[in-house]
Structures are given as structure tokens and as C-alpha cells.
Amino acid sequence: MTMDYTLIWAFLLAFSVFTYVVLDGFDLGIGILYPFFKTKRERDLLMNSVAPIWDGNETWLVLGGGGLMAAFPMAYAIILPALYPPIIAMLLALILRGVAFEFRWRAEGAFGKRVWDYAFIGGSTLAAFMQGVALGALLQGIEVEGRAYAGGWFDWLTPFSVLTGLAVVTGYAMLGAAWLVWKLDGVEHVKAREIARFAGIATVAFIVAVSFITPYLNYAYYERWFVWPQIAFSAVVPVLVAVLIVAIARSLLRGGRDWVPFVLGLGLFALCFIGLGISMFPYVVPPSVTLYEAAAPEKSQVFMLVGAVVLIPIILGYTAYAYWVFRGKIDPEKGYH
């Protein structure tokens, strides 16, 4: 049986991007929620909850970007010029956020801490927003002529891309709040649970809005969701989304195991990601360039796949180990316990 290396690489890139979204998503979400936690004790707890693991999450972003360039060079050459402004803004925001994370601990005086707190909030929020904007701009379509981007400098900025940007900010806030429900105790735990409820409601509203608009962006999307026989398969996704939404609501309202809302939130993101794949496949640059048109030669894909087979398990291994070592609740005095 002949292996379809293009599909394998598409899956690996989708897996890398999704892993980045869920791991760095709650991390960015904590920065987005930072203004709702006012005291030094609360903010120190938020920082300590992600301090051991936050700086390894961007590894998946690098892997996704590098893999796109190597496995689908034509797509990389089109997408990057089309999305330079939001991508550059996202990267600068991530840098600002990382610097603020480290420098906040060294700041002397209330003013210095306040400056770095605002930098952490702004960097986290802007990075999340620009990720959503880039997603919306890609989903709504990129103008291509021949093998190059043929659109304008601000084609990425539309009402739909702003909507997806706000949706990602809200979704990350929900994940961040669910993470804090899992990791914190006492008053902070109660506050995180209340915030998670409101963020969850807003996230559901954005999911409904984006899901309603997306099929009408392109007729190919409409076919995936509303034309027989595709609807028989795609209809499973919104049904599962509804089931997860009910489960998340129950876990936040009734209490119980504190890790459940976070895991269910990851499941909700996974279903949204699957829905995105259903809409876009087989295009990598909608609505013009398919995966196969953009793919690198097979020999190049095979060569890179050998490295990926070695590298990805290593990254998964050290990521899993870090989360295992720093499992459990945070002790305000001693850290993790």
C-alpha cells in the first residue's frame, strides 16, 4: 500500500498547531484574566500556576511554522505575505509577554510591577487576538494569482477576522479560568470558577456566531455542512459540541473533580478544530490551493518525516513529564504539592 505523505504531513502540522493552541491557550488565558485578580497574592498564584511549564509551549508553534515551510513551501510563500501584520504583531506580543513574565519578579516598587503587569496583560491579549485574526483571514480566503499572494496589505482585516479574534481571546480566557479551577484552592478557586462560567457562556456565543457565518464564506464550506451525504458525517460535530457544552456547564455549576472543566474545555477546542478541518479540507490556502498542489516533493517529505518521527515523541515526552512533575494544587506558601 502506497503511503500518502502529504496527508501524513497535513495531520502532523494540524496536530502541532492544535497542541500549541491548547497548551499555550490556557497560558495566554491567564494573562487575559489577570485584570480580574487584583492583589499581589492572587497574581503571584496565577504566575506560579504556569511558571514551570509556560516557556515550553511555543515549541509547538515553531514546529508548526517550520513544518509548513518545509512540507508545504508554496502555502508558506502565500500565507506569510497575506498575514504578515497579524503574525508579526502576534510574535512581538509573545516576546513582550515573555519578557514581562520574567521581569515582573525583579521589578522594584509598585510602579515597576504595574508596568510589567500591564505588559503581561497586553502581550497575552494581543497574541491571542492576532491568532484568531489570522485564523479568520485564512478561513475567509486568500487571493492567489499563479503561485503567489495577489491581495492587498489589509485584506486580513475584516469583520469576520475581528470576530474570530475575539472568539479566540474569549476561548483562551475560558481555558485559563478552567486551569485555575484545577490548580487553585480557597477564595481564588471560587473566583476562578465564577469567571469560568461567564467565559464559558461567552465562548459558546462566539462558537455559535462563527459556526453560523463560516458556511456562507465559501460554497465549498456550505457543501461540507449542509449537502448530502457530507452532512451525515459533519453533523456529528455540532451534536458533540452541544453535549460537551452541557457537560462543561454541569461541571462548573455542580462542582466535583476540579480537573474536569479543563479537560472538557480541551475537548471543546478539539471539536472546533475538527470542524475547521472539515470546512477547509483539502485546501491549505482556501479557496485556491490544495494540500497536494502546495506539497513539497515526496522525497523531501520522506526525509523530513524521519526527523519528525524522532523529534515529536521527544517533545511529547518532556512536555508530559513537566506536567506530571508539577501536577496537583498550588500551595500559596510552598508552590505545588
mmCIF file with all atom_site columns, C-alpha atoms in Angstrom, residues 61-272:
data_model
loop_
_atom_site.group_PDB
_atom_site.id
_atom_site.type_symbol
_atom_site.label_atom_id
_atom_site.label_alt_id
_atom_site.label_comp_id
_atom_site.label_asym_id
_atom_site.label_entity_id
_atom_site.label_seq_id
_atom_site.pdbx_PDB_ins_code
_atom_site.Cartn_x
_atom_site.Cartn_y
_atom_site.Cartn_z
_atom_site.occupancy
_atom_site.B_iso_or_equiv
_atom_site.pdbx_formal_charge
_atom_site.auth_seq_id
_atom_site.auth_comp_id
_atom_site.auth_asym_id
_atom_site.auth_atom_id
_atom_site.pdbx_PDB_model_num
ATOM 1   C CA . LEU A 1 61  ? 4.309   26.873 17.301  1.00 0.00 ? 61  LEU A CA 1
ATOM 2   C CA . VAL A 1 62  ? 7.857   26.690 15.948  1.00 0.00 ? 62  VAL A CA 1
ATOM 3   C CA . LEU A 1 63  ? 7.290   23.100 14.848  1.00 0.00 ? 63  LEU A CA 1
ATOM 4   C CA . GLY A 1 64  ? 4.076   24.035 13.052  1.00 0.00 ? 64  GLY A CA 1
ATOM 5   C CA . GLY A 1 65  ? 5.609   27.030 11.269  1.00 0.00 ? 65  GLY A CA 1
ATOM 6   C CA . GLY A 1 66  ? 8.781   25.174 10.339  1.00 0.00 ? 66  GLY A CA 1
ATOM 7   C CA . GLY A 1 67  ? 6.812   22.154 9.157   1.00 0.00 ? 67  GLY A CA 1
ATOM 8   C CA . LEU A 1 68  ? 4.588   24.325 6.963   1.00 0.00 ? 68  LEU A CA 1
ATOM 9   C CA . MET A 1 69  ? 7.640   25.888 5.306   1.00 0.00 ? 69  MET A CA 1
ATOM 10  C CA . ALA A 1 70  ? 9.307   22.511 4.722   1.00 0.00 ? 70  ALA A CA 1
ATOM 11  C CA . ALA A 1 71  ? 6.335   20.309 3.809   1.00 0.00 ? 71  ALA A CA 1
ATOM 12  C CA . PHE A 1 72  ? 4.132   22.851 2.022   1.00 0.00 ? 72  PHE A CA 1
ATOM 13  C CA . PRO A 1 73  ? 6.511   25.574 0.766   1.00 0.00 ? 73  PRO A CA 1
ATOM 14  C CA . MET A 1 74  ? 4.026   27.023 -1.715  1.00 0.00 ? 74  MET A CA 1
ATOM 15  C CA . ALA A 1 75  ? 1.432   27.502 1.036   1.00 0.00 ? 75  ALA A CA 1
ATOM 16  C CA . TYR A 1 76  ? 4.065   29.079 3.280   1.00 0.00 ? 76  TYR A CA 1
ATOM 17  C CA . ALA A 1 77  ? 5.030   31.501 0.495   1.00 0.00 ? 77  ALA A CA 1
ATOM 18  C CA . ILE A 1 78  ? 1.388   32.569 0.065   1.00 0.00 ? 78  ILE A CA 1
ATOM 19  C CA . ILE A 1 79  ? 0.134   32.604 3.664   1.00 0.00 ? 79  ILE A CA 1
ATOM 20  C CA . LEU A 1 80  ? 3.016   34.554 5.186   1.00 0.00 ? 80  LEU A CA 1
ATOM 21  C CA . PRO A 1 81  ? 2.770   37.622 2.875   1.00 0.00 ? 81  PRO A CA 1
ATOM 22  C CA . ALA A 1 82  ? -1.017  37.590 3.273   1.00 0.00 ? 82  ALA A CA 1
ATOM 23  C CA . LEU A 1 83  ? -0.799  37.537 7.082   1.00 0.00 ? 83  LEU A CA 1
ATOM 24  C CA . TYR A 1 84  ? 2.432   39.396 7.826   1.00 0.00 ? 84  TYR A CA 1
ATOM 25  C CA . PRO A 1 85  ? 0.825   42.134 10.003  1.00 0.00 ? 85  PRO A CA 1
ATOM 26  C CA . PRO A 1 86  ? -1.114  39.838 12.387  1.00 0.00 ? 86  PRO A CA 1
ATOM 27  C CA . ILE A 1 87  ? 1.707   37.273 12.539  1.00 0.00 ? 87  ILE A CA 1
ATOM 28  C CA . ILE A 1 88  ? 4.347   39.896 13.299  1.00 0.00 ? 88  ILE A CA 1
ATOM 29  C CA . ALA A 1 89  ? 2.061   41.503 15.896  1.00 0.00 ? 89  ALA A CA 1
ATOM 30  C CA . MET A 1 90  ? 1.491   38.078 17.479  1.00 0.00 ? 90  MET A CA 1
ATOM 31  C CA . LEU A 1 91  ? 5.210   37.319 17.680  1.00 0.00 ? 91  LEU A CA 1
ATOM 32  C CA . LEU A 1 92  ? 6.033   40.727 19.152  1.00 0.00 ? 92  LEU A CA 1
ATOM 33  C CA . ALA A 1 93  ? 3.234   40.288 21.699  1.00 0.00 ? 93  ALA A CA 1
ATOM 34  C CA . LEU A 1 94  ? 4.584   36.858 22.689  1.00 0.00 ? 94  LEU A CA 1
ATOM 35  C CA . ILE A 1 95  ? 8.036   38.379 23.155  1.00 0.00 ? 95  ILE A CA 1
ATOM 36  C CA . LEU A 1 96  ? 6.628   41.225 25.260  1.00 0.00 ? 96  LEU A CA 1
ATOM 37  C CA . ARG A 1 97  ? 4.642   38.754 27.320  1.00 0.00 ? 97  ARG A CA 1
ATOM 38  C CA . GLY A 1 98  ? 7.680   36.545 27.912  1.00 0.00 ? 98  GLY A CA 1
ATOM 39  C CA . VAL A 1 99  ? 9.820   39.481 28.971  1.00 0.00 ? 99  VAL A CA 1
ATOM 40  C CA . ALA A 1 100 ? 7.073   40.730 31.294  1.00 0.00 ? 100 ALA A CA 1
ATOM 41  C CA . PHE A 1 101 ? 6.717   37.277 32.844  1.00 0.00 ? 101 PHE A CA 1
ATOM 42  C CA . GLU A 1 102 ? 10.377  37.233 33.866  1.00 0.00 ? 102 GLU A CA 1
ATOM 43  C CA . PHE A 1 103 ? 10.925  40.911 34.676  1.00 0.00 ? 103 PHE A CA 1
ATOM 44  C CA . ARG A 1 104 ? 7.846   41.200 36.882  1.00 0.00 ? 104 ARG A CA 1
ATOM 45  C CA . TRP A 1 105 ? 9.594   39.191 39.599  1.00 0.00 ? 105 TRP A CA 1
ATOM 46  C CA . ARG A 1 106 ? 12.586  41.576 39.521  1.00 0.00 ? 106 ARG A CA 1
ATOM 47  C CA . ALA A 1 107 ? 10.640  44.829 39.421  1.00 0.00 ? 107 ALA A CA 1
ATOM 48  C CA . GLU A 1 108 ? 11.251  47.138 42.357  1.00 0.00 ? 108 GLU A CA 1
ATOM 49  C CA . GLY A 1 109 ? 8.363   49.174 43.646  1.00 0.00 ? 109 GLY A CA 1
ATOM 50  C CA . ALA A 1 110 ? 4.668   49.244 42.850  1.00 0.00 ? 110 ALA A CA 1
ATOM 51  C CA . PHE A 1 111 ? 5.099   51.258 39.645  1.00 0.00 ? 111 PHE A CA 1
ATOM 52  C CA . GLY A 1 112 ? 7.573   48.808 38.138  1.00 0.00 ? 112 GLY A CA 1
ATOM 53  C CA . LYS A 1 113 ? 5.364   45.831 38.917  1.00 0.00 ? 113 LYS A CA 1
ATOM 54  C CA . ARG A 1 114 ? 2.361   47.647 37.474  1.00 0.00 ? 114 ARG A CA 1
ATOM 55  C CA . VAL A 1 115 ? 4.202   48.326 34.209  1.00 0.00 ? 115 VAL A CA 1
ATOM 56  C CA . TRP A 1 116 ? 5.159   44.690 33.753  1.00 0.00 ? 116 TRP A CA 1
ATOM 57  C CA . ASP A 1 117 ? 1.688   43.538 34.782  1.00 0.00 ? 117 ASP A CA 1
ATOM 58  C CA . TYR A 1 118 ? 0.177   45.683 32.030  1.00 0.00 ? 118 TYR A CA 1
ATOM 59  C CA . ALA A 1 119 ? 2.759   44.357 29.582  1.00 0.00 ? 119 ALA A CA 1
ATOM 60  C CA . PHE A 1 120 ? 1.819   40.799 30.538  1.00 0.00 ? 120 PHE A CA 1
ATOM 61  C CA . ILE A 1 121 ? -1.896  41.536 30.087  1.00 0.00 ? 121 ILE A CA 1
ATOM 62  C CA . GLY A 1 122 ? -1.393  43.382 26.806  1.00 0.00 ? 122 GLY A CA 1
ATOM 63  C CA . GLY A 1 123 ? 1.010   40.830 25.349  1.00 0.00 ? 123 GLY A CA 1
ATOM 64  C CA . SER A 1 124 ? -1.246  37.901 26.238  1.00 0.00 ? 124 SER A CA 1
ATOM 65  C CA . THR A 1 125 ? -4.412  39.536 24.906  1.00 0.00 ? 125 THR A CA 1
ATOM 66  C CA . LEU A 1 126 ? -2.838  40.832 21.693  1.00 0.00 ? 126 LEU A CA 1
ATOM 67  C CA . ALA A 1 127 ? -1.173  37.490 20.923  1.00 0.00 ? 127 ALA A CA 1
ATOM 68  C CA . ALA A 1 128 ? -4.475  35.637 21.373  1.00 0.00 ? 128 ALA A CA 1
ATOM 69  C CA . PHE A 1 129 ? -6.412  38.191 19.336  1.00 0.00 ? 129 PHE A CA 1
ATOM 70  C CA . MET A 1 130 ? -3.955  38.106 16.447  1.00 0.00 ? 130 MET A CA 1
ATOM 71  C CA . GLN A 1 131 ? -4.006  34.312 16.359  1.00 0.00 ? 131 GLN A CA 1
ATOM 72  C CA . GLY A 1 132 ? -7.760  34.472 15.933  1.00 0.00 ? 132 GLY A CA 1
ATOM 73  C CA . VAL A 1 133 ? -7.500  37.209 13.309  1.00 0.00 ? 133 VAL A CA 1
ATOM 74  C CA . ALA A 1 134 ? -5.010  35.133 11.311  1.00 0.00 ? 134 ALA A CA 1
ATOM 75  C CA . LEU A 1 135 ? -7.326  32.123 11.522  1.00 0.00 ? 135 LEU A CA 1
ATOM 76  C CA . GLY A 1 136 ? -10.305 34.178 10.338  1.00 0.00 ? 136 GLY A CA 1
ATOM 77  C CA . ALA A 1 137 ? -8.331  35.707 7.482   1.00 0.00 ? 137 ALA A CA 1
ATOM 78  C CA . LEU A 1 138 ? -7.205  32.265 6.313   1.00 0.00 ? 138 LEU A CA 1
ATOM 79  C CA . LEU A 1 139 ? -10.700 30.837 6.598   1.00 0.00 ? 139 LEU A CA 1
ATOM 80  C CA . GLN A 1 140 ? -12.351 33.639 4.657   1.00 0.00 ? 140 GLN A CA 1
ATOM 81  C CA . GLY A 1 141 ? -9.943  33.054 1.764   1.00 0.00 ? 141 GLY A CA 1
ATOM 82  C CA . ILE A 1 142 ? -6.671  34.410 0.408   1.00 0.00 ? 142 ILE A CA 1
ATOM 83  C CA . GLU A 1 143 ? -6.430  35.900 -3.069  1.00 0.00 ? 143 GLU A CA 1
ATOM 84  C CA . VAL A 1 144 ? -3.890  33.976 -5.154  1.00 0.00 ? 144 VAL A CA 1
ATOM 85  C CA . GLU A 1 145 ? -2.601  34.612 -8.657  1.00 0.00 ? 145 GLU A CA 1
ATOM 86  C CA . GLY A 1 146 ? -0.429  31.863 -10.082 1.00 0.00 ? 146 GLY A CA 1
ATOM 87  C CA . ARG A 1 147 ? 1.708   30.711 -7.165  1.00 0.00 ? 147 ARG A CA 1
ATOM 88  C CA . ALA A 1 148 ? 1.824   33.998 -5.235  1.00 0.00 ? 148 ALA A CA 1
ATOM 89  C CA . TYR A 1 149 ? -0.302  36.154 -2.970  1.00 0.00 ? 149 TYR A CA 1
ATOM 90  C CA . ALA A 1 150 ? -2.192  38.743 -5.008  1.00 0.00 ? 150 ALA A CA 1
ATOM 91  C CA . GLY A 1 151 ? -4.189  40.576 -2.335  1.00 0.00 ? 151 GLY A CA 1
ATOM 92  C CA . GLY A 1 152 ? -3.717  43.845 -0.518  1.00 0.00 ? 152 GLY A CA 1
ATOM 93  C CA . TRP A 1 153 ? -1.861  44.716 2.672   1.00 0.00 ? 153 TRP A CA 1
ATOM 94  C CA . PHE A 1 154 ? -5.018  44.879 4.815   1.00 0.00 ? 154 PHE A CA 1
ATOM 95  C CA . ASP A 1 155 ? -7.096  42.085 3.277   1.00 0.00 ? 155 ASP A CA 1
ATOM 96  C CA . TRP A 1 156 ? -6.740  40.166 6.550   1.00 0.00 ? 156 TRP A CA 1
ATOM 97  C CA . LEU A 1 157 ? -8.669  42.823 8.476   1.00 0.00 ? 157 LEU A CA 1
ATOM 98  C CA . THR A 1 158 ? -12.396 42.178 8.097   1.00 0.00 ? 158 THR A CA 1
ATOM 99  C CA . PRO A 1 159 ? -15.394 41.970 10.443  1.00 0.00 ? 159 PRO A CA 1
ATOM 100 C CA . PHE A 1 160 ? -15.156 38.173 10.316  1.00 0.00 ? 160 PHE A CA 1
ATOM 101 C CA . SER A 1 161 ? -11.461 38.101 11.249  1.00 0.00 ? 161 SER A CA 1
ATOM 102 C CA . VAL A 1 162 ? -12.154 40.501 14.138  1.00 0.00 ? 162 VAL A CA 1
ATOM 103 C CA . LEU A 1 163 ? -14.958 38.170 15.256  1.00 0.00 ? 163 LEU A CA 1
ATOM 104 C CA . THR A 1 164 ? -12.648 35.146 15.221  1.00 0.00 ? 164 THR A CA 1
ATOM 105 C CA . GLY A 1 165 ? -10.014 37.190 17.054  1.00 0.00 ? 165 GLY A CA 1
ATOM 106 C CA . LEU A 1 166 ? -12.453 37.988 19.853  1.00 0.00 ? 166 LEU A CA 1
ATOM 107 C CA . ALA A 1 167 ? -13.609 34.358 19.863  1.00 0.00 ? 167 ALA A CA 1
ATOM 108 C CA . VAL A 1 168 ? -10.069 33.103 20.441  1.00 0.00 ? 168 VAL A CA 1
ATOM 109 C CA . VAL A 1 169 ? -9.467  35.643 23.232  1.00 0.00 ? 169 VAL A CA 1
ATOM 110 C CA . THR A 1 170 ? -12.663 34.522 24.950  1.00 0.00 ? 170 THR A CA 1
ATOM 111 C CA . GLY A 1 171 ? -11.942 30.821 24.436  1.00 0.00 ? 171 GLY A CA 1
ATOM 112 C CA . TYR A 1 172 ? -8.446  31.185 25.866  1.00 0.00 ? 172 TYR A CA 1
ATOM 113 C CA . ALA A 1 173 ? -9.903  33.036 28.859  1.00 0.00 ? 173 ALA A CA 1
ATOM 114 C CA . MET A 1 174 ? -12.252 30.105 29.446  1.00 0.00 ? 174 MET A CA 1
ATOM 115 C CA . LEU A 1 175 ? -9.346  27.634 29.282  1.00 0.00 ? 175 LEU A CA 1
ATOM 116 C CA . GLY A 1 176 ? -7.286  29.818 31.612  1.00 0.00 ? 176 GLY A CA 1
ATOM 117 C CA . ALA A 1 177 ? -10.113 30.001 34.139  1.00 0.00 ? 177 ALA A CA 1
ATOM 118 C CA . ALA A 1 178 ? -10.639 26.226 33.949  1.00 0.00 ? 178 ALA A CA 1
ATOM 119 C CA . TRP A 1 179 ? -6.910  25.717 34.560  1.00 0.00 ? 179 TRP A CA 1
ATOM 120 C CA . LEU A 1 180 ? -7.108  27.927 37.652  1.00 0.00 ? 180 LEU A CA 1
ATOM 121 C CA . VAL A 1 181 ? -10.141 25.979 38.899  1.00 0.00 ? 181 VAL A CA 1
ATOM 122 C CA . TRP A 1 182 ? -7.936  22.892 38.719  1.00 0.00 ? 182 TRP A CA 1
ATOM 123 C CA . LYS A 1 183 ? -4.832  24.425 40.277  1.00 0.00 ? 183 LYS A CA 1
ATOM 124 C CA . LEU A 1 184 ? -6.056  26.831 42.957  1.00 0.00 ? 184 LEU A CA 1
ATOM 125 C CA . ASP A 1 185 ? -7.760  26.408 46.306  1.00 0.00 ? 185 ASP A CA 1
ATOM 126 C CA . GLY A 1 186 ? -9.768  28.651 48.582  1.00 0.00 ? 186 GLY A CA 1
ATOM 127 C CA . VAL A 1 187 ? -11.080 32.078 47.614  1.00 0.00 ? 187 VAL A CA 1
ATOM 128 C CA . GLU A 1 188 ? -9.087  32.133 44.388  1.00 0.00 ? 188 GLU A CA 1
ATOM 129 C CA . HIS A 1 189 ? -10.604 28.808 43.348  1.00 0.00 ? 189 HIS A CA 1
ATOM 130 C CA . VAL A 1 190 ? -14.128 30.151 43.876  1.00 0.00 ? 190 VAL A CA 1
ATOM 131 C CA . LYS A 1 191 ? -13.346 33.291 41.868  1.00 0.00 ? 191 LYS A CA 1
ATOM 132 C CA . ALA A 1 192 ? -11.832 31.240 39.033  1.00 0.00 ? 192 ALA A CA 1
ATOM 133 C CA . ARG A 1 193 ? -14.932 29.041 38.906  1.00 0.00 ? 193 ARG A CA 1
ATOM 134 C CA . GLU A 1 194 ? -17.209 32.104 38.647  1.00 0.00 ? 194 GLU A CA 1
ATOM 135 C CA . ILE A 1 195 ? -15.068 33.595 35.882  1.00 0.00 ? 195 ILE A CA 1
ATOM 136 C CA . ALA A 1 196 ? -15.042 30.261 34.037  1.00 0.00 ? 196 ALA A CA 1
ATOM 137 C CA . ARG A 1 197 ? -18.864 30.263 33.984  1.00 0.00 ? 197 ARG A CA 1
ATOM 138 C CA . PHE A 1 198 ? -19.076 33.705 32.369  1.00 0.00 ? 198 PHE A CA 1
ATOM 139 C CA . ALA A 1 199 ? -16.186 32.994 29.979  1.00 0.00 ? 199 ALA A CA 1
ATOM 140 C CA . GLY A 1 200 ? -17.836 29.696 29.048  1.00 0.00 ? 200 GLY A CA 1
ATOM 141 C CA . ILE A 1 201 ? -21.110 31.422 28.148  1.00 0.00 ? 201 ILE A CA 1
ATOM 142 C CA . ALA A 1 202 ? -19.254 33.998 26.023  1.00 0.00 ? 202 ALA A CA 1
ATOM 143 C CA . THR A 1 203 ? -17.225 31.262 24.330  1.00 0.00 ? 203 THR A CA 1
ATOM 144 C CA . VAL A 1 204 ? -20.364 29.335 23.391  1.00 0.00 ? 204 VAL A CA 1
ATOM 145 C CA . ALA A 1 205 ? -21.874 32.528 21.938  1.00 0.00 ? 205 ALA A CA 1
ATOM 146 C CA . PHE A 1 206 ? -18.789 33.095 19.786  1.00 0.00 ? 206 PHE A CA 1
ATOM 147 C CA . ILE A 1 207 ? -18.728 29.447 18.653  1.00 0.00 ? 207 ILE A CA 1
ATOM 148 C CA . VAL A 1 208 ? -22.342 29.762 17.516  1.00 0.00 ? 208 VAL A CA 1
ATOM 149 C CA . ALA A 1 209 ? -21.654 33.050 15.693  1.00 0.00 ? 209 ALA A CA 1
ATOM 150 C CA . VAL A 1 210 ? -18.529 31.811 13.891  1.00 0.00 ? 210 VAL A CA 1
ATOM 151 C CA . SER A 1 211 ? -20.170 28.477 13.041  1.00 0.00 ? 211 SER A CA 1
ATOM 152 C CA . PHE A 1 212 ? -23.202 30.261 11.587  1.00 0.00 ? 212 PHE A CA 1
ATOM 153 C CA . ILE A 1 213 ? -21.141 32.575 9.355   1.00 0.00 ? 213 ILE A CA 1
ATOM 154 C CA . THR A 1 214 ? -18.426 30.167 8.156   1.00 0.00 ? 214 THR A CA 1
ATOM 155 C CA . PRO A 1 215 ? -20.530 28.043 5.732   1.00 0.00 ? 215 PRO A CA 1
ATOM 156 C CA . TYR A 1 216 ? -21.528 31.211 3.889   1.00 0.00 ? 216 TYR A CA 1
ATOM 157 C CA . LEU A 1 217 ? -17.966 32.394 3.319   1.00 0.00 ? 217 LEU A CA 1
ATOM 158 C CA . ASN A 1 218 ? -17.433 29.848 0.565   1.00 0.00 ? 218 ASN A CA 1
ATOM 159 C CA . TYR A 1 219 ? -19.799 27.433 -1.184  1.00 0.00 ? 219 TYR A CA 1
ATOM 160 C CA . ALA A 1 220 ? -17.305 24.604 -0.603  1.00 0.00 ? 220 ALA A CA 1
ATOM 161 C CA . TYR A 1 221 ? -17.760 25.146 3.145   1.00 0.00 ? 221 TYR A CA 1
ATOM 162 C CA . TYR A 1 222 ? -21.525 25.134 2.700   1.00 0.00 ? 222 TYR A CA 1
ATOM 163 C CA . GLU A 1 223 ? -21.350 21.778 0.898   1.00 0.00 ? 223 GLU A CA 1
ATOM 164 C CA . ARG A 1 224 ? -19.360 20.229 3.738   1.00 0.00 ? 224 ARG A CA 1
ATOM 165 C CA . TRP A 1 225 ? -22.005 21.110 6.315   1.00 0.00 ? 225 TRP A CA 1
ATOM 166 C CA . PHE A 1 226 ? -25.371 21.182 4.563   1.00 0.00 ? 226 PHE A CA 1
ATOM 167 C CA . VAL A 1 227 ? -25.271 18.991 1.437   1.00 0.00 ? 227 VAL A CA 1
ATOM 168 C CA . TRP A 1 228 ? -25.935 15.249 1.443   1.00 0.00 ? 228 TRP A CA 1
ATOM 169 C CA . PRO A 1 229 ? -24.058 12.929 2.014   1.00 0.00 ? 229 PRO A CA 1
ATOM 170 C CA . GLN A 1 230 ? -21.407 15.126 3.710   1.00 0.00 ? 230 GLN A CA 1
ATOM 171 C CA . ILE A 1 231 ? -23.934 16.368 6.252   1.00 0.00 ? 231 ILE A CA 1
ATOM 172 C CA . ALA A 1 232 ? -24.331 12.808 7.569   1.00 0.00 ? 232 ALA A CA 1
ATOM 173 C CA . PHE A 1 233 ? -20.725 12.932 8.809   1.00 0.00 ? 233 PHE A CA 1
ATOM 174 C CA . SER A 1 234 ? -20.284 16.617 9.623   1.00 0.00 ? 234 SER A CA 1
ATOM 175 C CA . ALA A 1 235 ? -23.486 16.780 11.710  1.00 0.00 ? 235 ALA A CA 1
ATOM 176 C CA . VAL A 1 236 ? -21.776 14.653 14.356  1.00 0.00 ? 236 VAL A CA 1
ATOM 177 C CA . VAL A 1 237 ? -19.517 17.583 15.294  1.00 0.00 ? 237 VAL A CA 1
ATOM 178 C CA . PRO A 1 238 ? -22.197 20.097 16.388  1.00 0.00 ? 238 PRO A CA 1
ATOM 179 C CA . VAL A 1 239 ? -24.014 17.339 18.275  1.00 0.00 ? 239 VAL A CA 1
ATOM 180 C CA . LEU A 1 240 ? -20.847 16.505 20.213  1.00 0.00 ? 240 LEU A CA 1
ATOM 181 C CA . VAL A 1 241 ? -20.197 20.216 20.789  1.00 0.00 ? 241 VAL A CA 1
ATOM 182 C CA . ALA A 1 242 ? -23.658 20.558 22.350  1.00 0.00 ? 242 ALA A CA 1
ATOM 183 C CA . VAL A 1 243 ? -23.020 17.531 24.577  1.00 0.00 ? 243 VAL A CA 1
ATOM 184 C CA . LEU A 1 244 ? -19.682 18.961 25.748  1.00 0.00 ? 244 LEU A CA 1
ATOM 185 C CA . ILE A 1 245 ? -21.196 22.369 26.432  1.00 0.00 ? 245 ILE A CA 1
ATOM 186 C CA . VAL A 1 246 ? -23.795 20.770 28.705  1.00 0.00 ? 246 VAL A CA 1
ATOM 187 C CA . ALA A 1 247 ? -21.080 18.711 30.439  1.00 0.00 ? 247 ALA A CA 1
ATOM 188 C CA . ILE A 1 248 ? -18.899 21.805 30.999  1.00 0.00 ? 248 ILE A CA 1
ATOM 189 C CA . ALA A 1 249 ? -21.864 23.722 32.422  1.00 0.00 ? 249 ALA A CA 1
ATOM 190 C CA . ARG A 1 250 ? -22.683 20.887 34.809  1.00 0.00 ? 250 ARG A CA 1
ATOM 191 C CA . SER A 1 251 ? -19.067 20.581 35.975  1.00 0.00 ? 251 SER A CA 1
ATOM 192 C CA . LEU A 1 252 ? -18.830 24.323 36.690  1.00 0.00 ? 252 LEU A CA 1
ATOM 193 C CA . LEU A 1 253 ? -22.213 24.614 38.386  1.00 0.00 ? 253 LEU A CA 1
ATOM 194 C CA . ARG A 1 254 ? -22.217 21.434 40.463  1.00 0.00 ? 254 ARG A CA 1
ATOM 195 C CA . GLY A 1 255 ? -18.542 21.199 41.350  1.00 0.00 ? 255 GLY A CA 1
ATOM 196 C CA . GLY A 1 256 ? -16.839 17.839 41.695  1.00 0.00 ? 256 GLY A CA 1
ATOM 197 C CA . ARG A 1 257 ? -13.422 16.945 40.362  1.00 0.00 ? 257 ARG A CA 1
ATOM 198 C CA . ASP A 1 258 ? -11.594 20.171 39.621  1.00 0.00 ? 258 ASP A CA 1
ATOM 199 C CA . TRP A 1 259 ? -9.757  18.879 36.550  1.00 0.00 ? 259 TRP A CA 1
ATOM 200 C CA . VAL A 1 260 ? -12.956 18.042 34.678  1.00 0.00 ? 260 VAL A CA 1
ATOM 201 C CA . PRO A 1 261 ? -13.806 21.561 33.329  1.00 0.00 ? 261 PRO A CA 1
ATOM 202 C CA . PHE A 1 262 ? -10.288 21.945 31.921  1.00 0.00 ? 262 PHE A CA 1
ATOM 203 C CA . VAL A 1 263 ? -10.291 18.569 30.173  1.00 0.00 ? 263 VAL A CA 1
ATOM 204 C CA . LEU A 1 264 ? -13.781 19.172 28.778  1.00 0.00 ? 264 LEU A CA 1
ATOM 205 C CA . GLY A 1 265 ? -12.639 22.604 27.587  1.00 0.00 ? 265 GLY A CA 1
ATOM 206 C CA . LEU A 1 266 ? -9.783  20.961 25.698  1.00 0.00 ? 266 LEU A CA 1
ATOM 207 C CA . GLY A 1 267 ? -12.336 18.615 24.157  1.00 0.00 ? 267 GLY A CA 1
ATOM 208 C CA . LEU A 1 268 ? -14.430 21.581 23.035  1.00 0.00 ? 268 LEU A CA 1
ATOM 209 C CA . PHE A 1 269 ? -11.397 23.131 21.353  1.00 0.00 ? 269 PHE A CA 1
ATOM 210 C CA . ALA A 1 270 ? -10.643 19.794 19.700  1.00 0.00 ? 270 ALA A CA 1
ATOM 211 C CA . LEU A 1 271 ? -14.136 19.617 18.212  1.00 0.00 ? 271 LEU A CA 1
ATOM 212 C CA . CYS A 1 272 ? -13.854 23.204 16.946  1.00 0.00 ? 272 CYS A CA 1
#
